[in-house]
Amino acid sequence: MAEKRPPRSLQTDADREFWDWCNKGELRIQKCDDCGAMPFPPVEACESCGSDKLSWTPMSGEATLFSWCSINRDYYRGAFPLPWDTIMVELTEGPVLMSNPVGFSNAEAELGMPLRLAWLDCEDEHGAYRLPVFERAS
């Protein structure tokens, strides 16, 4: 059964393409063809050089735990039980993503902990989708 979530941002073509890749089970991040920067979240033009030449590059799914926090305020009006754990992961390829831990809590989090990509079936007001989340690598 899909987990209910607050609505995703689908305002731009880049947003929609990111989620299309996720729904195929592929984590892809934009890479600037001119300067090599890898912006996230998705953008229409490179934040480093302004180029609109961006390619969707597959990520390995390997990451390390960069930071974490527990949300104790009900920002989503009962959509999540509190506290709600979030993590920041640094992909092996460099980009940093905000995500959710799977199979461990923030109380068990360790800086630099190796992680790997997992997928969570979710649903929001736009429909069903696959959310990239991270679990312990070992």
Tab-separated table of C-alpha atoms in Angstrom:
chain	number	residue	atom	x	y	z
A	1	MET	CA	0.000	0.000	0.000
A	2	ALA	CA	1.301	3.443	-0.937
A	3	GLU	CA	2.234	5.819	1.880
A	4	LYS	CA	0.346	9.139	1.810
A	5	ARG	CA	2.633	12.164	1.492
A	6	PRO	CA	2.311	15.939	1.123
A	7	PRO	CA	2.283	17.086	-2.518
A	8	ARG	CA	5.493	17.002	-4.539
A	9	SER	CA	6.630	20.034	-6.501
A	10	LEU	CA	5.705	19.475	-10.148
A	11	GLN	CA	5.898	23.112	-11.208
A	12	THR	CA	8.640	22.822	-13.843
A	13	ASP	CA	9.597	20.420	-16.614
A	14	ALA	CA	12.726	19.582	-14.596
A	15	ASP	CA	10.621	18.662	-11.531
A	16	ARG	CA	8.400	16.404	-13.624
A	17	GLU	CA	11.369	14.733	-15.320
A	18	PHE	CA	13.031	13.996	-11.959
A	19	TRP	CA	9.872	12.215	-10.750
A	20	ASP	CA	9.487	10.386	-14.090
A	21	TRP	CA	12.972	8.901	-13.584
A	22	CYS	CA	12.122	7.979	-9.979
A	23	ASN	CA	8.956	6.211	-11.141
A	24	LYS	CA	11.188	4.095	-13.406
A	25	GLY	CA	13.291	3.157	-10.375
A	26	GLU	CA	16.235	5.342	-11.407
A	27	LEU	CA	17.764	8.103	-9.327
A	28	ARG	CA	19.045	10.642	-11.834
A	29	ILE	CA	20.426	14.075	-11.084
A	30	GLN	CA	21.031	16.852	-13.581
A	31	LYS	CA	24.608	17.493	-14.641
A	32	CYS	CA	25.637	20.664	-16.437
A	33	ASP	CA	27.186	19.813	-19.798
A	34	ASP	CA	29.253	23.019	-19.682
A	35	CYS	CA	30.730	23.179	-16.158
A	36	GLY	CA	29.979	19.740	-14.664
A	37	ALA	CA	27.980	21.046	-11.675
A	38	MET	CA	25.251	18.751	-10.356
A	39	PRO	CA	22.442	20.910	-8.951
A	40	PHE	CA	19.679	19.518	-6.763
A	41	PRO	CA	16.744	20.019	-6.554
A	42	PRO	CA	16.155	20.108	-10.324
A	43	VAL	CA	16.670	23.443	-12.081
A	44	GLU	CA	15.947	24.945	-15.484
A	45	ALA	CA	19.479	26.425	-15.762
A	46	CYS	CA	22.765	25.640	-14.024
A	47	GLU	CA	23.158	27.537	-10.764
A	48	SER	CA	26.940	27.666	-11.253
A	49	CYS	CA	27.319	28.944	-14.817
A	50	GLY	CA	23.803	29.702	-16.082
A	51	SER	CA	23.877	27.130	-18.887
A	52	ASP	CA	20.631	25.457	-19.888
A	53	LYS	CA	22.529	22.410	-21.178
A	54	LEU	CA	21.676	19.877	-18.463
A	55	SER	CA	21.732	16.087	-18.808
A	56	TRP	CA	20.057	13.579	-16.486
A	57	THR	CA	22.881	11.464	-15.057
A	58	PRO	CA	22.256	8.110	-13.309
A	59	MET	CA	23.452	7.944	-9.707
A	60	SER	CA	24.909	4.802	-8.128
A	61	GLY	CA	22.579	4.987	-5.118
A	62	GLU	CA	25.543	4.876	-2.738
A	63	ALA	CA	25.707	7.655	-0.166
A	64	THR	CA	26.896	8.677	3.270
A	65	LEU	CA	24.907	10.289	6.042
A	66	PHE	CA	25.686	14.013	5.998
A	67	SER	CA	23.232	15.306	8.628
A	68	TRP	CA	19.876	14.528	10.229
A	69	CYS	CA	17.088	16.079	12.241
A	70	SER	CA	13.748	15.169	13.723
A	71	ILE	CA	10.788	17.384	12.894
A	72	ASN	CA	8.644	18.004	15.966
A	73	ARG	CA	6.270	20.612	14.535
A	74	ASP	CA	3.157	19.526	12.653
A	75	TYR	CA	3.911	21.341	9.367
A	76	TYR	CA	1.830	18.863	7.366
A	77	ARG	CA	-1.296	18.885	9.554
A	78	GLY	CA	-1.245	15.303	10.729
A	79	ALA	CA	0.212	13.780	7.545
A	80	PHE	CA	3.115	12.267	9.523
A	81	PRO	CA	3.407	10.964	13.060
A	82	LEU	CA	5.705	13.186	15.101
A	83	PRO	CA	8.604	13.257	15.504
A	84	TRP	CA	9.302	12.811	11.782
A	85	ASP	CA	12.896	11.873	10.899
A	86	THR	CA	14.689	13.448	7.957
A	87	ILE	CA	18.227	12.950	6.744
A	88	MET	CA	20.670	14.688	4.444
A	89	VAL	CA	22.713	12.285	2.353
A	90	GLU	CA	25.754	12.968	0.213
A	91	LEU	CA	25.709	10.804	-2.886
A	92	THR	CA	29.022	9.247	-3.917
A	93	GLU	CA	28.820	11.437	-7.022
A	94	GLY	CA	28.641	14.610	-4.880
A	95	PRO	CA	25.082	15.997	-4.720
A	96	VAL	CA	23.424	16.315	-1.311
A	97	LEU	CA	19.775	15.262	-1.005
A	98	MET	CA	17.184	15.535	1.729
A	99	SER	CA	15.456	12.207	2.311
A	100	ASN	CA	14.050	9.875	4.932
A	101	PRO	CA	15.775	7.033	6.768
A	102	VAL	CA	14.438	3.514	6.245
A	103	GLY	CA	15.243	0.727	8.696
A	104	PHE	CA	16.933	3.034	11.207
A	105	SER	CA	15.924	6.048	13.258
A	106	ASN	CA	17.763	9.296	13.753
A	107	ALA	CA	18.626	8.066	17.268
A	108	GLU	CA	20.785	5.412	15.529
A	109	ALA	CA	22.291	7.829	12.984
A	110	GLU	CA	26.061	8.235	12.754
A	111	LEU	CA	27.859	10.902	10.763
A	112	GLY	CA	29.403	9.350	7.645
A	113	MET	CA	27.338	6.169	7.963
A	114	PRO	CA	27.259	4.365	4.595
A	115	LEU	CA	23.821	4.309	3.006
A	116	ARG	CA	22.204	2.911	-0.096
A	117	LEU	CA	19.193	3.919	-2.119
A	118	ALA	CA	15.836	2.256	-1.542
A	119	TRP	CA	12.400	3.093	-2.918
A	120	LEU	CA	9.169	3.822	-1.079
A	121	ASP	CA	5.817	3.606	-2.866
A	122	CYS	CA	3.966	6.838	-2.110
A	123	GLU	CA	0.894	8.761	-3.126
A	124	ASP	CA	0.049	12.459	-3.080
A	125	GLU	CA	-2.608	14.663	-4.680
A	126	HIS	CA	-0.850	14.176	-8.044
A	127	GLY	CA	-1.029	10.375	-7.865
A	128	ALA	CA	1.252	7.424	-7.144
A	129	TYR	CA	5.037	7.766	-7.281
A	130	ARG	CA	8.279	6.216	-6.041
A	131	LEU	CA	10.209	8.169	-3.426
A	132	PRO	CA	13.993	7.757	-3.125
A	133	VAL	CA	14.859	6.979	0.512
A	134	PHE	CA	18.028	5.611	2.119
A	135	GLU	CA	18.832	2.604	4.299
A	136	ARG	CA	22.025	1.337	5.926
A	137	ALA	CA	24.462	-0.047	3.376
A	138	SER	CA	25.818	-2.790	5.642
